[in-house]
Amino acid sequence: MMHLRNFLFLSAFAIAAAAGAQTDFDRRFGAEDYQQDTTLVKSLTLKVGALAFFKDNEFDGNVVKGYSLPGFRIQPRLVYRPIREITLELGAHATVYEGANKYPSYVFHDIAHWKGSQYQRGAHALPFFRATAHLQRPGKSLTTLVVGDIYGGATHRLPLPLYNPELLLTDDPEAGAQVLVDRKRWHSDVWVNWQSYIFEESTHQEAFTVGWTQQITLLKRTKANGAAHALQLPVNVLIQHRGGEQDATDMGVQTIANASAGLRWEYTTGRHRGITAAHAEASVLGALQQSGNLWPFDSGIGFWGNASLTLNRDLVFNAGIFHASDFCSLYGSPFFGTLSVKHPQARFEKMTTGYLSAEYSRSFAHDAYIIGAKANVYLNASGALHYPAEEEDLSIPGKTDNARFRQPFSFGVYFRINPEFILKRFSKTGQ
């Protein structure tokens, strides 16, 4: 573990200089545009979404094991817009990791566990269908209704401790239902992601996640030279539920949740060179286990401070500081929590994580093609690691161990393609 003096110095730097909650880099590589393209109404198009990647995680220590992610994801689909308000998409989603020829045949979340003979060959493949309704009031607001494969991942605009962007390389597309609302000073995203469907006497639990993110703009100013700044209030809630009436397991109903609220300041200079944008944010995070025993605690709290500096619109430097006690994130990195993924049910007394990153991305043809690279460093300090009590005699306390960190880091390169090709126009006017 690094010396306390060095960590305090880096923590002070993190607070003063500090990491975007969700940077333009993450949005470029994971977010989707749900606005209707009216120029393609009454047109049948082919959208070829694909992401090739190589990511190396050097995570030596007792929080999480290190691993690499070499591969690609592809999502070709036909898109038809019969009228201005409706978009229909049909296609497939596939994940391929270099060197693998068999994949567990169930929902992917993070690094998938092997499931015996239940596998797919060649790729982890799923059908893709999305129906979107755009209900717009001219000059006032846009409400978007989505059923099927929803706009998930980075589109939710979750802060970094609540959503690990690496899930863009490992997670299945989110599917269920979603309502997005865009007004002048308010953005809201409410969704349900149905992750595990069960049949009668299934041997696994039903599972789904309900989420609500919103950003309220408290102040927004734009100058004549194009410079602009805004003060926002982001509020986020994630609830995951497992089990139900059809549950044939002995695990019982389990409900866990995360929430966060804070203030975010964003500034753009209006220039194309030099410093082009800056960002700072402070948030309070919460964790609640309403029922079940997935976590060894029932509630906890964390704090997150971060900021970013963008140069030439493509190069971003980030830093942040996280501190928590009895906190676990549903979809965040294990470094933003007090549980050890490497040793299940073991937990740290506390966790303080400094986060530094540098990222570069460049887009071509209006974001149809994007290349980039990103490097992260996690600087951890914590209390002792407590293991659970002995299973043979629960009255015997579990052992403790000093936290071991090797200043874990990761590095990745990415290439995203997202072009759309017109196959047929059913109306020359597009009306």
PDB file of N, CA and C in Angstrom, residues 170-225:
ATOM      1  N   THR A 170     -18.807  -5.655 -21.948  1.00  0.00           N
ATOM      2  CA  THR A 170     -19.125  -6.958 -21.378  1.00  0.00           C
ATOM      3  C   THR A 170     -20.613  -7.202 -21.171  1.00  0.00           C
ATOM      4  N   ASP A 171     -21.412  -6.165 -20.997  1.00  0.00           N
ATOM      5  CA  ASP A 171     -22.806  -6.322 -20.627  1.00  0.00           C
ATOM      6  C   ASP A 171     -23.679  -6.558 -21.852  1.00  0.00           C
ATOM      7  N   ASP A 172     -24.760  -7.326 -21.683  1.00  0.00           N
ATOM      8  CA  ASP A 172     -25.754  -7.450 -22.746  1.00  0.00           C
ATOM      9  C   ASP A 172     -26.487  -6.124 -22.927  1.00  0.00           C
ATOM     10  N   PRO A 173     -27.048  -5.869 -24.112  1.00  0.00           N
ATOM     11  CA  PRO A 173     -27.879  -4.667 -24.283  1.00  0.00           C
ATOM     12  C   PRO A 173     -29.027  -4.683 -23.277  1.00  0.00           C
ATOM     13  N   GLU A 174     -29.341  -3.529 -22.724  1.00  0.00           N
ATOM     14  CA  GLU A 174     -30.457  -3.437 -21.789  1.00  0.00           C
ATOM     15  C   GLU A 174     -31.777  -3.570 -22.555  1.00  0.00           C
ATOM     16  N   ALA A 175     -32.725  -4.271 -21.965  1.00  0.00           N
ATOM     17  CA  ALA A 175     -34.001  -4.518 -22.642  1.00  0.00           C
ATOM     18  C   ALA A 175     -35.137  -4.410 -21.643  1.00  0.00           C
ATOM     19  N   GLY A 176     -36.236  -3.820 -22.072  1.00  0.00           N
ATOM     20  CA  GLY A 176     -37.399  -3.637 -21.214  1.00  0.00           C
ATOM     21  C   GLY A 176     -38.243  -2.496 -21.735  1.00  0.00           C
ATOM     22  N   ALA A 177     -38.336  -1.413 -20.955  1.00  0.00           N
ATOM     23  CA  ALA A 177     -39.102  -0.232 -21.349  1.00  0.00           C
ATOM     24  C   ALA A 177     -38.429   1.010 -20.786  1.00  0.00           C
ATOM     25  N   GLN A 178     -38.668   2.157 -21.447  1.00  0.00           N
ATOM     26  CA  GLN A 178     -37.962   3.381 -21.082  1.00  0.00           C
ATOM     27  C   GLN A 178     -38.783   4.599 -21.479  1.00  0.00           C
ATOM     28  N   VAL A 179     -38.699   5.646 -20.658  1.00  0.00           N
ATOM     29  CA  VAL A 179     -39.302   6.935 -20.962  1.00  0.00           C
ATOM     30  C   VAL A 179     -38.247   8.016 -20.768  1.00  0.00           C
ATOM     31  N   LEU A 180     -37.960   8.775 -21.833  1.00  0.00           N
ATOM     32  CA  LEU A 180     -37.001   9.879 -21.786  1.00  0.00           C
ATOM     33  C   LEU A 180     -37.741  11.184 -22.005  1.00  0.00           C
ATOM     34  N   VAL A 181     -37.467  12.172 -21.169  1.00  0.00           N
ATOM     35  CA  VAL A 181     -38.107  13.481 -21.276  1.00  0.00           C
ATOM     36  C   VAL A 181     -37.028  14.553 -21.358  1.00  0.00           C
ATOM     37  N   ASP A 182     -37.119  15.402 -22.371  1.00  0.00           N
ATOM     38  CA  ASP A 182     -36.169  16.503 -22.549  1.00  0.00           C
ATOM     39  C   ASP A 182     -36.927  17.823 -22.613  1.00  0.00           C
ATOM     40  N   ARG A 183     -36.682  18.666 -21.615  1.00  0.00           N
ATOM     41  CA  ARG A 183     -37.223  20.007 -21.603  1.00  0.00           C
ATOM     42  C   ARG A 183     -36.073  20.999 -21.511  1.00  0.00           C
ATOM     43  N   LYS A 184     -36.388  22.272 -21.516  1.00  0.00           N
ATOM     44  CA  LYS A 184     -35.356  23.292 -21.568  1.00  0.00           C
ATOM     45  C   LYS A 184     -34.383  23.173 -20.403  1.00  0.00           C
ATOM     46  N   ARG A 185     -34.884  22.914 -19.195  1.00  0.00           N
ATOM     47  CA  ARG A 185     -34.034  22.861 -18.013  1.00  0.00           C
ATOM     48  C   ARG A 185     -34.156  21.538 -17.249  1.00  0.00           C
ATOM     49  N   TRP A 186     -34.679  20.511 -17.919  1.00  0.00           N
ATOM     50  CA  TRP A 186     -34.849  19.238 -17.215  1.00  0.00           C
ATOM     51  C   TRP A 186     -34.726  18.080 -18.181  1.00  0.00           C
ATOM     52  N   HIS A 187     -33.889  17.112 -17.811  1.00  0.00           N
ATOM     53  CA  HIS A 187     -33.767  15.860 -18.562  1.00  0.00           C
ATOM     54  C   HIS A 187     -34.055  14.714 -17.596  1.00  0.00           C
ATOM     55  N   SER A 188     -34.919  13.789 -18.015  1.00  0.00           N
ATOM     56  CA  SER A 188     -35.285  12.648 -17.186  1.00  0.00           C
ATOM     57  C   SER A 188     -35.203  11.367 -17.998  1.00  0.00           C
ATOM     58  N   ASP A 189     -34.708  10.307 -17.360  1.00  0.00           N
ATOM     59  CA  ASP A 189     -34.595   8.996 -17.993  1.00  0.00           C
ATOM     60  C   ASP A 189     -35.066   7.955 -16.978  1.00  0.00           C
ATOM     61  N   VAL A 190     -36.203   7.325 -17.257  1.00  0.00           N
ATOM     62  CA  VAL A 190     -36.759   6.287 -16.388  1.00  0.00           C
ATOM     63  C   VAL A 190     -36.814   4.986 -17.184  1.00  0.00           C
ATOM     64  N   TRP A 191     -36.325   3.904 -16.602  1.00  0.00           N
ATOM     65  CA  TRP A 191     -36.293   2.659 -17.368  1.00  0.00           C
ATOM     66  C   TRP A 191     -36.390   1.447 -16.444  1.00  0.00           C
ATOM     67  N   VAL A 192     -36.758   0.318 -17.046  1.00  0.00           N
ATOM     68  CA  VAL A 192     -36.659  -0.982 -16.403  1.00  0.00           C
ATOM     69  C   VAL A 192     -35.881  -1.896 -17.345  1.00  0.00           C
ATOM     70  N   ASN A 193     -34.851  -2.520 -16.818  1.00  0.00           N
ATOM     71  CA  ASN A 193     -34.014  -3.439 -17.577  1.00  0.00           C
ATOM     72  C   ASN A 193     -34.268  -4.841 -17.039  1.00  0.00           C
ATOM     73  N   TRP A 194     -34.985  -5.668 -17.828  1.00  0.00           N
ATOM     74  CA  TRP A 194     -35.336  -7.010 -17.379  1.00  0.00           C
ATOM     75  C   TRP A 194     -34.180  -7.948 -17.710  1.00  0.00           C
ATOM     76  N   GLN A 195     -33.477  -8.403 -16.681  1.00  0.00           N
ATOM     77  CA  GLN A 195     -32.209  -9.102 -16.880  1.00  0.00           C
ATOM     78  C   GLN A 195     -32.316 -10.621 -16.829  1.00  0.00           C
ATOM     79  N   SER A 196     -33.318 -11.129 -16.115  1.00  0.00           N
ATOM     80  CA  SER A 196     -33.434 -12.581 -16.004  1.00  0.00           C
ATOM     81  C   SER A 196     -34.906 -12.974 -15.943  1.00  0.00           C
ATOM     82  N   TYR A 197     -35.384 -13.640 -16.980  1.00  0.00           N
ATOM     83  CA  TYR A 197     -36.762 -14.122 -17.038  1.00  0.00           C
ATOM     84  C   TYR A 197     -36.788 -15.569 -16.556  1.00  0.00           C
ATOM     85  N   ILE A 198     -37.813 -15.933 -15.779  1.00  0.00           N
ATOM     86  CA  ILE A 198     -37.895 -17.305 -15.295  1.00  0.00           C
ATOM     87  C   ILE A 198     -39.188 -17.960 -15.763  1.00  0.00           C
ATOM     88  N   PHE A 199     -39.095 -19.271 -15.980  1.00  0.00           N
ATOM     89  CA  PHE A 199     -40.259 -20.097 -16.261  1.00  0.00           C
ATOM     90  C   PHE A 199     -40.638 -20.859 -14.982  1.00  0.00           C
ATOM     91  N   GLU A 200     -41.748 -21.572 -15.035  1.00  0.00           N
ATOM     92  CA  GLU A 200     -42.163 -22.357 -13.881  1.00  0.00           C
ATOM     93  C   GLU A 200     -41.066 -23.348 -13.490  1.00  0.00           C
ATOM     94  N   GLU A 201     -40.683 -23.326 -12.218  1.00  0.00           N
ATOM     95  CA  GLU A 201     -39.673 -24.216 -11.642  1.00  0.00           C
ATOM     96  C   GLU A 201     -38.271 -23.948 -12.194  1.00  0.00           C
ATOM     97  N   SER A 202     -38.006 -22.726 -12.665  1.00  0.00           N
ATOM     98  CA  SER A 202     -36.636 -22.368 -13.057  1.00  0.00           C
ATOM     99  C   SER A 202     -35.721 -22.441 -11.842  1.00  0.00           C
ATOM    100  N   THR A 203     -34.459 -22.748 -12.082  1.00  0.00           N
ATOM    101  CA  THR A 203     -33.503 -22.908 -10.977  1.00  0.00           C
ATOM    102  C   THR A 203     -32.677 -21.644 -10.742  1.00  0.00           C
ATOM    103  N   HIS A 204     -33.091 -20.531 -11.332  1.00  0.00           N
ATOM    104  CA  HIS A 204     -32.426 -19.255 -11.063  1.00  0.00           C
ATOM    105  C   HIS A 204     -33.497 -18.215 -10.756  1.00  0.00           C
ATOM    106  N   GLN A 205     -33.073 -17.068 -10.242  1.00  0.00           N
ATOM    107  CA  GLN A 205     -34.023 -16.051  -9.825  1.00  0.00           C
ATOM    108  C   GLN A 205     -34.381 -15.088 -10.957  1.00  0.00           C
ATOM    109  N   GLU A 206     -35.624 -14.618 -10.914  1.00  0.00           N
ATOM    110  CA  GLU A 206     -36.011 -13.486 -11.747  1.00  0.00           C
ATOM    111  C   GLU A 206     -35.236 -12.258 -11.274  1.00  0.00           C
ATOM    112  N   ALA A 207     -34.798 -11.411 -12.210  1.00  0.00           N
ATOM    113  CA  ALA A 207     -34.029 -10.231 -11.822  1.00  0.00           C
ATOM    114  C   ALA A 207     -34.280  -9.098 -12.797  1.00  0.00           C
ATOM    115  N   PHE A 208     -34.457  -7.898 -12.256  1.00  0.00           N
ATOM    116  CA  PHE A 208     -34.591  -6.713 -13.097  1.00  0.00           C
ATOM    117  C   PHE A 208     -34.093  -5.495 -12.322  1.00  0.00           C
ATOM    118  N   THR A 209     -33.730  -4.456 -13.081  1.00  0.00           N
ATOM    119  CA  THR A 209     -33.257  -3.204 -12.496  1.00  0.00           C
ATOM    120  C   THR A 209     -34.141  -2.066 -12.960  1.00  0.00           C
ATOM    121  N   VAL A 210     -34.567  -1.243 -12.024  1.00  0.00           N
ATOM    122  CA  VAL A 210     -35.317  -0.025 -12.313  1.00  0.00           C
ATOM    123  C   VAL A 210     -34.403   1.164 -12.052  1.00  0.00           C
ATOM    124  N   GLY A 211     -34.356   2.099 -12.977  1.00  0.00           N
ATOM    125  CA  GLY A 211     -33.493   3.258 -12.816  1.00  0.00           C
ATOM    126  C   GLY A 211     -34.193   4.555 -13.141  1.00  0.00           C
ATOM    127  N   TRP A 212     -33.737   5.604 -12.511  1.00  0.00           N
ATOM    128  CA  TRP A 212     -34.235   6.951 -12.803  1.00  0.00           C
ATOM    129  C   TRP A 212     -33.083   7.926 -12.642  1.00  0.00           C
ATOM    130  N   THR A 213     -32.718   8.590 -13.730  1.00  0.00           N
ATOM    131  CA  THR A 213     -31.713   9.641 -13.678  1.00  0.00           C
ATOM    132  C   THR A 213     -32.341  10.929 -14.184  1.00  0.00           C
ATOM    133  N   GLN A 214     -31.942  12.024 -13.581  1.00  0.00           N
ATOM    134  CA  GLN A 214     -32.443  13.317 -14.039  1.00  0.00           C
ATOM    135  C   GLN A 214     -31.402  14.392 -13.765  1.00  0.00           C
ATOM    136  N   GLN A 215     -31.394  15.387 -14.639  1.00  0.00           N
ATOM    137  CA  GLN A 215     -30.526  16.551 -14.496  1.00  0.00           C
ATOM    138  C   GLN A 215     -31.399  17.803 -14.566  1.00  0.00           C
ATOM    139  N   ILE A 216     -31.367  18.577 -13.500  1.00  0.00           N
ATOM    140  CA  ILE A 216     -32.105  19.838 -13.437  1.00  0.00           C
ATOM    141  C   ILE A 216     -31.110  20.979 -13.607  1.00  0.00           C
ATOM    142  N   THR A 217     -31.306  21.793 -14.631  1.00  0.00           N
ATOM    143  CA  THR A 217     -30.401  22.915 -14.894  1.00  0.00           C
ATOM    144  C   THR A 217     -30.832  24.105 -14.049  1.00  0.00           C
ATOM    145  N   LEU A 218     -29.996  24.467 -13.083  1.00  0.00           N
ATOM    146  CA  LEU A 218     -30.299  25.587 -12.195  1.00  0.00           C
ATOM    147  C   LEU A 218     -29.907  26.924 -12.799  1.00  0.00           C
ATOM    148  N   LEU A 219     -28.843  26.913 -13.593  1.00  0.00           N
ATOM    149  CA  LEU A 219     -28.331  28.150 -14.172  1.00  0.00           C
ATOM    150  C   LEU A 219     -27.635  27.830 -15.480  1.00  0.00           C
ATOM    151  N   LYS A 220     -27.897  28.632 -16.514  1.00  0.00           N
ATOM    152  CA  LYS A 220     -27.251  28.437 -17.802  1.00  0.00           C
ATOM    153  C   LYS A 220     -27.053  29.781 -18.467  1.00  0.00           C
ATOM    154  N   ARG A 221     -25.823  30.071 -18.888  1.00  0.00           N
ATOM    155  CA  ARG A 221     -25.479  31.332 -19.535  1.00  0.00           C
ATOM    156  C   ARG A 221     -24.620  31.059 -20.764  1.00  0.00           C
ATOM    157  N   THR A 222     -24.915  31.763 -21.854  1.00  0.00           N
ATOM    158  CA  THR A 222     -24.141  31.665 -23.085  1.00  0.00           C
ATOM    159  C   THR A 222     -23.721  33.062 -23.521  1.00  0.00           C
ATOM    160  N   LYS A 223     -22.428  33.217 -23.810  1.00  0.00           N
ATOM    161  CA  LYS A 223     -21.905  34.510 -24.225  1.00  0.00           C
ATOM    162  C   LYS A 223     -21.874  34.618 -25.752  1.00  0.00           C
ATOM    163  N   ALA A 224     -21.658  35.840 -26.228  1.00  0.00           N
ATOM    164  CA  ALA A 224     -21.656  36.091 -27.671  1.00  0.00           C
ATOM    165  C   ALA A 224     -20.528  35.343 -28.375  1.00  0.00           C
ATOM    166  N   ASN A 225     -19.405  35.102 -27.685  1.00  0.00           N
ATOM    167  CA  ASN A 225     -18.273  34.411 -28.308  1.00  0.00           C
ATOM    168  C   ASN A 225     -18.418  32.899 -28.312  1.00  0.00           C
TER     169      ASN A 225
END
